[in-house]
Amino acid sequence: MKLYYNISKLACVNGHKAKKGRDMSDIGYITDGAFVTDKDKFIFAGKRDKAFELYPDAEKIDLKNKAVIPGFTDSHTHLVFGGYRVSEFMMRLEGRSYMEIMQAGGGIKSTTQATRMLSAEQMAEKTLPFVNELLSYGVTTLEIKSGYGLDKETELRQLLSMKILEEMTPIRIVKTYMGAHALPDEFKNNPSGYIRYICEEVLPAVKEQGIAKYCDVFCEKNVFSKEESAIIFDRAKGLGLGLKIHADEIEDGGTTAFGVRYGCTSTDHLLHVSDEGIEALAFGETVATLLPITAFSLKEKYAPARRLIDKGAAVAIATDCNPGSCFSDSIPLLIALSSLNMGMTFEEIICSLTLNGAAAVGNAESFGSIQEGKYADFLVLKWEDPAFLNYHICGNGV
Ligand code: NIG
Ligand code: FE
């Protein structure tokens, strides 16, 4: 047993499911707090005096009057990939759009060619530095999507590489199968053939290997339609996988409300979400995962974080780190953009990276808070006041 004390401000973010709307501001500060761990779980969080009274024999660890918050979950990344796309970034700086580049054969397809050349071990080696960077910023759980193989063999190798990565680092990885990321050349002009291939060949293999928790679909005009996404979702659900969706990223297609109706654990991006989509989130259980670094990098307008929270939605924020639309693994930048450009308060940001991030990957029962019974993933900050994470712009306060 270990008793951690002398904590200036302890943000517990208590709860076992995502906090919605106004509740996101309640992150349960305790001043002069303490907490106790037994092996890998919290067994107590509260006032220092109470901790000393209840656990006199625990090993005592002085945190020197620093702030403590729960570990972060980066709940949306595409971190297993081959090659890079620096020339596309330069093209975008000159004014070409993400979709134009994609339709001209660049984008996801170019990463797919490079990813197919890699073994699972090579993929893991390539991803490792990004994982270590995220760890340094306090990310203790990381979601990674496949979706750069598109064929069964490569998609399975991508998912396997995530398992290998888990052996290489202390981070926890939530694995998502995202075959419906782009239409591969083998199925050019044959989307229904590709959907059939996903449903009949790939999803059953993913299930059999027990190698993914979620199935994600890029549901967008000129990518996969709602009808096509529904076929994939029905199959994935039937096999026991959870659902996620890239929704209303490039334009409003009503895909957020569609995702909520389908019981997606999270609907992600939402740059162009309609009032109907916001309403669906406010009344549903789905987490709205916002990815402001992608909007920043694509020079697009941000998702309406303020309206979402004010209407009662549960918001999470994540990096979306990938070699195309958003090549950044910077949690400090994510915090800065969420605050200065999306208008989220500091408390909302902490909630969205901890409990709500955990909820976005179905982990809120056991992660995302400093409270009895949860896994002891916590961050000791360099500061007395946790708000310095926000105030010290792009500094790493962990
Ligand atoms: O979340 N929108 C689709 N997928 C990624 C981009 C992937 C890529 O460009 O390689 C995203 O932005
Ligand atoms: Fe994404």
CSV table of C-alpha atoms and ligand atoms in Angstrom, one decimal:
chain,number,residue,atom,x,y,z
A,1,MET,CA,0.0,0.0,0.0
A,2,LYS,CA,1.2,3.5,-0.8
A,3,LEU,CA,-0.2,6.7,0.6
A,4,TYR,CA,0.5,9.8,-1.5
A,5,TYR,CA,0.1,13.1,0.4
A,6,ASN,CA,1.0,16.8,0.4
A,7,ILE,CA,-1.1,17.4,-2.8
A,8,SER,CA,-1.9,21.1,-3.3
A,9,LYS,CA,-5.0,20.3,-5.4
A,10,LEU,CA,-6.4,16.9,-6.2
A,11,ALA,CA,-8.8,16.7,-9.1
A,12,CYS,CA,-10.7,13.4,-8.7
A,13,VAL,CA,-13.2,13.7,-11.6
A,14,ASN,CA,-15.3,11.1,-9.9
A,15,GLY,CA,-17.8,9.0,-11.9
A,16,HIS,CA,-18.4,5.8,-13.8
A,17,LYS,CA,-19.7,7.2,-17.0
A,18,ALA,CA,-19.1,10.4,-19.1
A,19,LYS,CA,-20.1,13.7,-17.6
A,20,LYS,CA,-22.5,15.7,-19.7
A,21,GLY,CA,-23.0,19.4,-20.2
A,22,ARG,CA,-22.7,21.5,-17.0
A,23,ASP,CA,-21.5,18.5,-15.0
A,24,MET,CA,-18.3,18.5,-16.9
A,25,SER,CA,-17.1,21.5,-14.8
A,26,ASP,CA,-17.4,19.5,-11.6
A,27,ILE,CA,-14.0,17.9,-11.4
A,28,GLY,CA,-14.1,17.4,-7.6
A,29,TYR,CA,-11.2,19.3,-6.3
A,30,ILE,CA,-9.8,18.4,-2.9
A,31,THR,CA,-7.3,20.8,-1.3
A,32,ASP,CA,-4.5,19.3,0.8
A,33,GLY,CA,-5.6,15.9,-0.5
A,34,ALA,CA,-4.2,12.4,-0.4
A,35,PHE,CA,-4.8,9.1,-2.0
A,36,VAL,CA,-3.9,5.5,-1.3
A,37,THR,CA,-3.1,2.7,-3.8
A,38,ASP,CA,-2.9,-1.0,-3.3
A,39,LYS,CA,-1.1,-2.7,-6.2
A,40,ASP,CA,-2.6,-1.1,-9.3
A,41,LYS,CA,-5.8,0.3,-7.8
A,42,PHE,CA,-6.9,3.3,-5.8
A,43,ILE,CA,-8.4,2.3,-2.5
A,44,PHE,CA,-8.9,5.8,-1.1
A,45,ALA,CA,-9.0,9.5,-2.2
A,46,GLY,CA,-9.8,12.4,0.1
A,47,LYS,CA,-8.3,14.6,2.8
A,48,ARG,CA,-4.8,14.0,4.1
A,49,ASP,CA,-5.8,13.6,7.7
A,50,LYS,CA,-8.4,11.0,6.9
A,51,ALA,CA,-5.8,9.0,4.8
A,52,PHE,CA,-3.3,9.0,7.6
A,53,GLU,CA,-5.9,7.9,10.1
A,54,LEU,CA,-7.2,5.0,7.9
A,55,TYR,CA,-3.9,3.8,6.6
A,56,PRO,CA,-1.2,4.3,9.2
A,57,ASP,CA,1.0,1.5,8.0
A,58,ALA,CA,1.0,2.5,4.3
A,59,GLU,CA,4.3,3.6,2.7
A,60,LYS,CA,4.2,7.4,2.7
A,61,ILE,CA,5.1,9.4,-0.5
A,62,ASP,CA,5.4,13.2,-0.2
A,63,LEU,CA,4.3,14.9,-3.5
A,64,LYS,CA,5.7,18.2,-2.3
A,65,ASN,CA,2.6,20.4,-2.7
A,66,LYS,CA,2.1,19.6,-6.3
A,67,ALA,CA,-1.3,19.1,-8.1
A,68,VAL,CA,-2.5,15.6,-9.1
A,69,ILE,CA,-5.1,14.7,-11.8
A,70,PRO,CA,-6.2,11.4,-13.4
A,71,GLY,CA,-4.2,10.0,-16.3
A,72,PHE,CA,-5.2,11.1,-19.8
A,73,THR,CA,-6.9,9.0,-22.5
A,74,ASP,CA,-6.1,9.9,-26.1
A,75,SER,CA,-9.3,8.3,-27.5
A,76,HIS,CA,-8.8,8.8,-31.2
A,77,THR,CA,-5.5,8.2,-33.2
A,78,HIS,CA,-4.3,6.6,-36.4
A,79,LEU,CA,-0.8,6.0,-35.1
A,80,VAL,CA,0.1,2.8,-37.0
A,81,PHE,CA,1.1,3.7,-40.5
A,82,GLY,CA,3.8,3.4,-43.2
A,83,GLY,CA,5.5,6.4,-44.9
A,84,TYR,CA,4.8,10.1,-44.4
A,85,ARG,CA,2.9,12.7,-46.4
A,86,VAL,CA,4.9,15.8,-46.1
A,87,SER,CA,4.3,16.9,-49.7
A,88,GLU,CA,0.6,16.8,-49.1
A,89,PHE,CA,1.0,19.1,-46.2
A,90,MET,CA,2.9,21.5,-48.4
A,91,MET,CA,0.1,21.3,-51.1
A,92,ARG,CA,-2.5,22.1,-48.5
A,93,LEU,CA,-0.4,25.2,-47.4
A,94,GLU,CA,-0.7,26.3,-51.1
A,95,GLY,CA,-4.4,26.0,-51.0
A,96,ARG,CA,-5.4,22.5,-52.1
A,97,SER,CA,-8.1,20.8,-50.0
A,98,TYR,CA,-7.8,17.6,-48.1
A,99,MET,CA,-10.6,16.0,-50.2
A,100,GLU,CA,-9.1,17.2,-53.5
A,101,ILE,CA,-5.8,15.5,-52.6
A,102,MET,CA,-7.6,12.4,-51.5
A,103,GLN,CA,-9.6,12.2,-54.8
A,104,ALA,CA,-6.4,12.7,-56.8
A,105,GLY,CA,-5.1,9.4,-55.3
A,106,GLY,CA,-3.2,10.9,-52.4
A,107,GLY,CA,-4.4,10.8,-48.8
A,108,ILE,CA,-5.3,7.6,-47.1
A,109,LYS,CA,-4.5,5.6,-50.2
A,110,SER,CA,-0.9,6.7,-50.3
A,111,THR,CA,-0.4,5.8,-46.7
A,112,THR,CA,-2.0,2.4,-47.5
A,113,GLN,CA,0.6,1.6,-50.1
A,114,ALA,CA,3.4,2.3,-47.6
A,115,THR,CA,1.7,0.5,-44.7
A,116,ARG,CA,1.2,-2.7,-46.8
A,117,MET,CA,5.0,-3.1,-47.1
A,118,LEU,CA,5.5,-3.3,-43.3
A,119,SER,CA,5.6,-6.3,-40.9
A,120,ALA,CA,3.8,-6.0,-37.6
A,121,GLU,CA,7.1,-5.5,-35.9
A,122,GLN,CA,8.2,-2.8,-38.2
A,123,MET,CA,4.9,-1.0,-37.6
A,124,ALA,CA,5.3,-1.2,-33.9
A,125,GLU,CA,8.9,0.1,-34.1
A,126,LYS,CA,7.7,3.1,-36.2
A,127,THR,CA,4.9,3.9,-33.8
A,128,LEU,CA,6.9,3.6,-30.6
A,129,PRO,CA,8.4,7.2,-30.5
A,130,PHE,CA,4.9,8.7,-30.9
A,131,VAL,CA,3.7,6.5,-28.0
A,132,ASN,CA,6.6,7.6,-25.8
A,133,GLU,CA,5.9,11.2,-26.7
A,134,LEU,CA,2.2,10.8,-25.6
A,135,LEU,CA,3.3,9.1,-22.4
A,136,SER,CA,5.5,12.1,-21.6
A,137,TYR,CA,2.4,14.3,-21.8
A,138,GLY,CA,0.5,12.1,-19.4
A,139,VAL,CA,-1.4,9.8,-21.8
A,140,THR,CA,-1.9,6.5,-20.0
A,141,THR,CA,-4.5,5.0,-22.3
A,142,LEU,CA,-4.4,5.3,-26.1
A,143,GLU,CA,-6.8,4.3,-28.8
A,144,ILE,CA,-5.4,3.4,-32.2
A,145,LYS,CA,-7.3,2.6,-35.4
A,146,SER,CA,-6.2,0.4,-38.2
A,147,GLY,CA,-7.5,1.5,-41.6
A,148,TYR,CA,-4.2,1.9,-43.6
A,149,GLY,CA,-4.2,-1.7,-44.8
A,150,LEU,CA,-7.7,-2.0,-46.1
A,151,ASP,CA,-7.0,-5.6,-47.1
A,152,LYS,CA,-7.5,-8.3,-44.4
A,153,GLU,CA,-3.9,-9.3,-44.0
A,154,THR,CA,-2.6,-5.7,-43.4
A,155,GLU,CA,-5.5,-4.7,-41.2
A,156,LEU,CA,-4.8,-7.7,-39.0
A,157,ARG,CA,-1.1,-6.9,-39.0
A,158,GLN,CA,-1.9,-3.3,-37.9
A,159,LEU,CA,-4.0,-4.6,-35.0
A,160,LEU,CA,-1.3,-7.1,-34.1
A,161,SER,CA,1.3,-4.3,-34.1
A,162,MET,CA,-0.7,-2.6,-31.3
A,163,LYS,CA,-0.5,-5.7,-29.2
A,164,ILE,CA,3.3,-5.7,-29.8
A,165,LEU,CA,3.5,-2.1,-28.8
A,166,GLU,CA,1.7,-2.8,-25.5
A,167,GLU,CA,4.5,-5.2,-24.6
A,168,MET,CA,7.0,-2.5,-25.4
A,169,THR,CA,5.5,0.3,-23.2
A,170,PRO,CA,3.4,0.7,-20.1
A,171,ILE,CA,0.6,2.5,-22.1
A,172,ARG,CA,-2.7,0.7,-22.4
A,173,ILE,CA,-4.0,0.5,-26.0
A,174,VAL,CA,-7.6,0.3,-27.1
A,175,LYS,CA,-7.7,-1.3,-30.6
A,176,THR,CA,-10.1,-0.3,-33.3
A,177,TYR,CA,-10.7,-1.9,-36.7
A,178,MET,CA,-11.3,0.8,-39.4
A,179,GLY,CA,-11.3,-1.0,-42.7
A,180,ALA,CA,-14.0,1.4,-43.9
A,181,HIS,CA,-11.5,4.3,-44.0
A,182,ALA,CA,-11.2,4.5,-47.8
A,183,LEU,CA,-12.2,2.4,-50.8
A,184,PRO,CA,-9.1,0.3,-51.8
A,185,ASP,CA,-8.0,0.1,-55.5
A,186,GLU,CA,-8.9,-3.6,-55.6
A,187,PHE,CA,-12.5,-2.5,-55.2
A,188,LYS,CA,-12.4,0.6,-57.4
A,189,ASN,CA,-16.0,1.5,-58.5
A,190,ASN,CA,-17.2,-1.5,-56.4
A,191,PRO,CA,-18.1,-0.2,-52.9
A,192,SER,CA,-20.7,-2.9,-52.3
A,193,GLY,CA,-18.1,-5.5,-53.1
A,194,TYR,CA,-15.8,-4.0,-50.5
A,195,ILE,CA,-18.5,-3.8,-47.9
A,196,ARG,CA,-19.3,-7.4,-48.5
A,197,TYR,CA,-15.5,-8.3,-48.1
A,198,ILE,CA,-15.4,-6.4,-44.8
A,199,CYS,CA,-18.5,-8.1,-43.5
A,200,GLU,CA,-17.8,-11.6,-44.7
A,201,GLU,CA,-14.0,-11.9,-44.5
A,202,VAL,CA,-12.4,-9.2,-42.4
A,203,LEU,CA,-14.8,-8.6,-39.5
A,204,PRO,CA,-15.1,-12.3,-38.7
A,205,ALA,CA,-11.3,-12.7,-38.7
A,206,VAL,CA,-10.9,-9.6,-36.4
A,207,LYS,CA,-13.5,-11.1,-34.1
A,208,GLU,CA,-11.9,-14.6,-34.1
A,209,GLN,CA,-8.5,-13.2,-33.2
A,210,GLY,CA,-10.1,-11.1,-30.4
A,211,ILE,CA,-7.8,-8.3,-31.6
A,212,ALA,CA,-10.2,-5.2,-31.6
A,213,LYS,CA,-12.7,-3.7,-29.2
A,214,TYR,CA,-14.3,-1.3,-31.7
A,215,CYS,CA,-15.2,-0.9,-35.4
A,216,ASP,CA,-15.0,2.6,-36.9
A,217,VAL,CA,-16.3,4.0,-40.2
A,218,PHE,CA,-15.4,7.2,-42.1
A,219,CYS,CA,-19.0,8.1,-42.9
A,220,GLU,CA,-18.8,11.1,-45.3
A,221,LYS,CA,-19.9,12.1,-48.8
A,222,ASN,CA,-17.6,10.5,-51.3
A,223,VAL,CA,-16.3,8.1,-48.7
A,224,PHE,CA,-18.9,5.7,-47.1
A,225,SER,CA,-22.6,6.5,-47.0
A,226,LYS,CA,-24.9,6.1,-44.1
A,227,GLU,CA,-26.5,3.1,-45.9
A,228,GLU,CA,-23.0,1.5,-46.3
A,229,SER,CA,-22.0,2.3,-42.8
A,230,ALA,CA,-25.2,0.7,-41.5
A,231,ILE,CA,-24.4,-2.6,-43.1
A,232,ILE,CA,-20.9,-2.6,-41.5
A,233,PHE,CA,-22.3,-1.5,-38.2
A,234,ASP,CA,-24.9,-4.2,-38.1
A,235,ARG,CA,-22.3,-6.9,-38.8
A,236,ALA,CA,-19.8,-5.5,-36.3
A,237,LYS,CA,-22.5,-5.2,-33.6
A,238,GLY,CA,-23.6,-8.8,-34.3
A,239,LEU,CA,-20.0,-9.9,-33.7
A,240,GLY,CA,-19.9,-8.1,-30.4
A,241,LEU,CA,-17.7,-5.1,-31.4
A,242,GLY,CA,-18.4,-1.6,-30.1
A,243,LEU,CA,-19.0,1.2,-32.7
A,244,LYS,CA,-17.4,4.5,-33.5
A,245,ILE,CA,-17.9,6.9,-36.4
A,246,HIS,CA,-16.0,9.7,-38.1
A,247,ALA,CA,-19.0,12.0,-38.5
A,248,ASP,CA,-19.8,15.4,-40.1
A,249,GLU,CA,-16.1,16.1,-40.6
A,250,ILE,CA,-16.0,17.6,-44.1
A,251,GLU,CA,-19.7,18.5,-44.3
A,252,ASP,CA,-23.0,18.0,-42.5
A,253,GLY,CA,-24.4,14.7,-43.6
A,254,GLY,CA,-26.5,14.0,-40.6
A,255,THR,CA,-24.0,11.4,-39.6
A,256,THR,CA,-23.7,12.4,-36.0
A,257,ALA,CA,-27.4,11.7,-35.3
A,258,PHE,CA,-27.0,8.5,-37.3
A,259,GLY,CA,-24.1,7.4,-35.1
A,260,VAL,CA,-26.0,8.2,-31.9
A,261,ARG,CA,-29.1,6.2,-33.2
A,262,TYR,CA,-26.8,3.3,-33.9
A,263,GLY,CA,-25.5,3.3,-30.4
A,264,CYS,CA,-21.9,4.4,-31.2
A,265,THR,CA,-19.8,4.8,-28.1
A,266,SER,CA,-18.4,8.0,-29.7
A,267,THR,CA,-19.1,10.2,-32.7
A,268,ASP,CA,-15.9,11.9,-33.7
A,269,HIS,CA,-14.8,15.2,-35.5
A,270,LEU,CA,-18.3,17.0,-35.7
A,271,LEU,CA,-16.9,20.1,-37.4
A,272,HIS,CA,-20.1,20.5,-39.3
A,273,VAL,CA,-22.6,18.9,-36.9
A,274,SER,CA,-26.2,20.2,-37.3
A,275,ASP,CA,-28.6,21.2,-34.5
A,276,GLU,CA,-30.2,17.8,-34.9
A,277,GLY,CA,-26.9,16.1,-34.2
A,278,ILE,CA,-26.2,18.2,-31.2
A,279,GLU,CA,-29.7,17.4,-29.9
A,280,ALA,CA,-29.2,13.7,-30.4
A,281,LEU,CA,-25.9,13.8,-28.4
A,282,ALA,CA,-27.5,15.9,-25.6
A,283,PHE,CA,-30.3,13.3,-25.1
A,284,GLY,CA,-28.2,10.2,-25.8
A,285,GLU,CA,-25.3,8.3,-24.2
A,286,THR,CA,-22.8,8.8,-27.0
A,287,VAL,CA,-19.6,10.8,-26.4
A,288,ALA,CA,-18.8,13.7,-28.8
A,289,THR,CA,-15.1,13.4,-29.4
A,290,LEU,CA,-13.6,16.7,-30.7
A,291,LEU,CA,-10.3,16.8,-32.5
A,292,PRO,CA,-9.3,20.5,-32.7
A,293,ILE,CA,-5.7,19.9,-33.9
A,294,THR,CA,-7.2,18.4,-37.1
A,295,ALA,CA,-9.4,21.5,-37.7
A,296,PHE,CA,-6.3,23.7,-37.0
A,297,SER,CA,-4.1,21.7,-39.3
A,298,LEU,CA,-6.7,21.7,-42.1
A,299,LYS,CA,-7.4,25.4,-41.5
A,300,GLU,CA,-11.1,24.5,-41.0
A,301,LYS,CA,-13.5,25.9,-38.5
A,302,TYR,CA,-13.6,24.2,-35.1
A,303,ALA,CA,-16.3,21.9,-33.9
A,304,PRO,CA,-18.9,23.8,-31.8
A,305,ALA,CA,-17.6,22.7,-28.4
A,306,ARG,CA,-19.4,25.4,-26.5
A,307,ARG,CA,-22.8,24.8,-28.1
A,308,LEU,CA,-22.4,21.0,-27.5
A,309,ILE,CA,-21.6,21.4,-23.8
A,310,ASP,CA,-24.2,24.1,-23.2
A,311,LYS,CA,-26.9,21.9,-24.8
A,312,GLY,CA,-25.8,19.0,-22.6
A,313,ALA,CA,-23.6,16.7,-24.6
A,314,ALA,CA,-20.6,14.8,-23.2
A,315,VAL,CA,-17.4,16.0,-24.8
A,316,ALA,CA,-14.0,14.3,-25.1
A,317,ILE,CA,-11.0,15.7,-26.8
A,318,ALA,CA,-8.3,13.7,-28.6
A,319,THR,CA,-5.3,14.3,-30.9
A,320,ASP,CA,-6.4,12.3,-34.0
A,321,CYS,CA,-2.7,11.9,-34.7
A,322,ASN,CA,-2.2,10.6,-38.2
A,323,PRO,CA,0.2,11.2,-41.1
A,324,GLY,CA,-2.3,13.1,-43.2
A,325,SER,CA,-5.0,15.5,-41.8
A,326,CYS,CA,-3.3,16.0,-38.4
A,327,PHE,CA,0.4,15.0,-37.9
A,328,SER,CA,0.6,16.1,-34.2
A,329,ASP,CA,0.8,14.1,-31.0
A,330,SER,CA,0.9,17.2,-28.8
A,331,ILE,CA,-1.5,17.1,-25.8
A,332,PRO,CA,-0.3,20.6,-24.8
A,333,LEU,CA,-1.4,21.9,-28.2
A,334,LEU,CA,-4.7,20.1,-27.8
A,335,ILE,CA,-5.3,21.8,-24.5
A,336,ALA,CA,-4.3,25.2,-25.9
A,337,LEU,CA,-6.7,24.9,-28.9
A,338,SER,CA,-9.6,23.5,-26.8
A,339,SER,CA,-9.3,26.5,-24.5
A,340,LEU,CA,-8.3,29.4,-26.7
A,341,ASN,CA,-10.1,28.5,-30.0
A,342,MET,CA,-13.0,26.2,-28.9
A,343,GLY,CA,-13.9,28.1,-25.7
A,344,MET,CA,-13.8,25.2,-23.3
A,345,THR,CA,-13.1,26.0,-19.6
A,346,PHE,CA,-10.1,24.4,-17.9
A,347,GLU,CA,-12.3,22.1,-15.9
A,348,GLU,CA,-14.1,20.9,-19.0
A,349,ILE,CA,-10.8,20.2,-20.7
A,350,ILE,CA,-9.6,18.1,-17.7
A,351,CYS,CA,-12.9,16.2,-17.7
A,352,SER,CA,-12.8,15.6,-21.5
A,353,LEU,CA,-9.2,14.2,-21.3
A,354,THR,CA,-9.8,12.0,-18.3
A,355,LEU,CA,-13.2,10.5,-17.4
A,356,ASN,CA,-14.9,11.5,-20.7
A,357,GLY,CA,-11.9,10.3,-22.7
A,358,ALA,CA,-12.1,7.0,-20.9
A,359,ALA,CA,-15.9,6.8,-21.6
A,360,ALA,CA,-15.1,7.4,-25.3
A,361,VAL,CA,-13.3,4.1,-25.3
A,362,GLY,CA,-15.7,2.3,-23.0
A,363,ASN,CA,-13.4,2.4,-20.0
A,364,ALA,CA,-15.2,4.8,-17.7
A,365,GLU,CA,-16.1,2.0,-15.2
A,366,SER,CA,-12.4,1.4,-14.3
A,367,PHE,CA,-10.4,4.4,-15.6
A,368,GLY,CA,-10.4,8.2,-15.8
A,369,SER,CA,-10.9,9.2,-12.1
A,370,ILE,CA,-9.0,9.1,-8.9
A,371,GLN,CA,-11.5,7.2,-6.8
A,372,GLU,CA,-11.7,3.9,-4.9
A,373,GLY,CA,-11.9,0.9,-7.1
A,374,LYS,CA,-10.4,2.4,-10.3
A,375,TYR,CA,-7.0,1.7,-11.8
A,376,ALA,CA,-4.3,4.0,-10.3
A,377,ASP,CA,-3.4,6.0,-13.4
A,378,PHE,CA,-2.6,9.5,-12.1
A,379,LEU,CA,-0.4,12.4,-13.1
A,380,VAL,CA,1.7,14.5,-10.8
A,381,LEU,CA,2.0,18.0,-12.2
A,382,LYS,CA,5.0,20.3,-12.1
A,383,TRP,CA,2.7,23.0,-10.7
A,384,GLU,CA,0.7,23.7,-7.5
A,385,ASP,CA,-2.3,24.9,-9.5
A,386,PRO,CA,-3.5,22.5,-12.2
A,387,ALA,CA,-4.7,25.4,-14.3
A,388,PHE,CA,-1.1,26.0,-15.2
A,389,LEU,CA,-1.5,23.2,-17.7
A,390,ASN,CA,-3.7,25.7,-19.5
A,391,TYR,CA,-1.9,28.9,-18.7
A,392,HIS,CA,1.6,27.8,-19.6
A,393,ILE,CA,0.7,27.6,-23.3
A,394,CYS,CA,2.1,24.4,-25.0
A,395,GLY,CA,4.3,23.7,-22.0
A,396,ASN,CA,4.4,20.1,-20.7
A,397,GLY,CA,3.2,20.4,-17.1
A,398,VAL,CA,3.2,16.7,-16.4
B,1,NIG,O1,-9.5,11.4,-38.7
B,1,NIG,N1,-11.0,11.4,-41.6
B,1,NIG,C1,-10.5,10.3,-41.8
B,1,NIG,N2,-9.4,9.9,-41.2
B,1,NIG,C2,-8.4,10.6,-40.6
B,1,NIG,C3,-7.4,11.1,-41.6
B,1,NIG,C4,-6.6,10.0,-42.1
B,1,NIG,C5,-5.5,10.4,-43.0
B,1,NIG,O2,-5.6,11.5,-43.6
B,1,NIG,O3,-4.6,9.6,-43.2
B,1,NIG,C6,-8.9,11.7,-39.7
B,1,NIG,O4,-8.8,12.9,-40.0
B,2,FE,FE,-9.6,10.1,-37.4
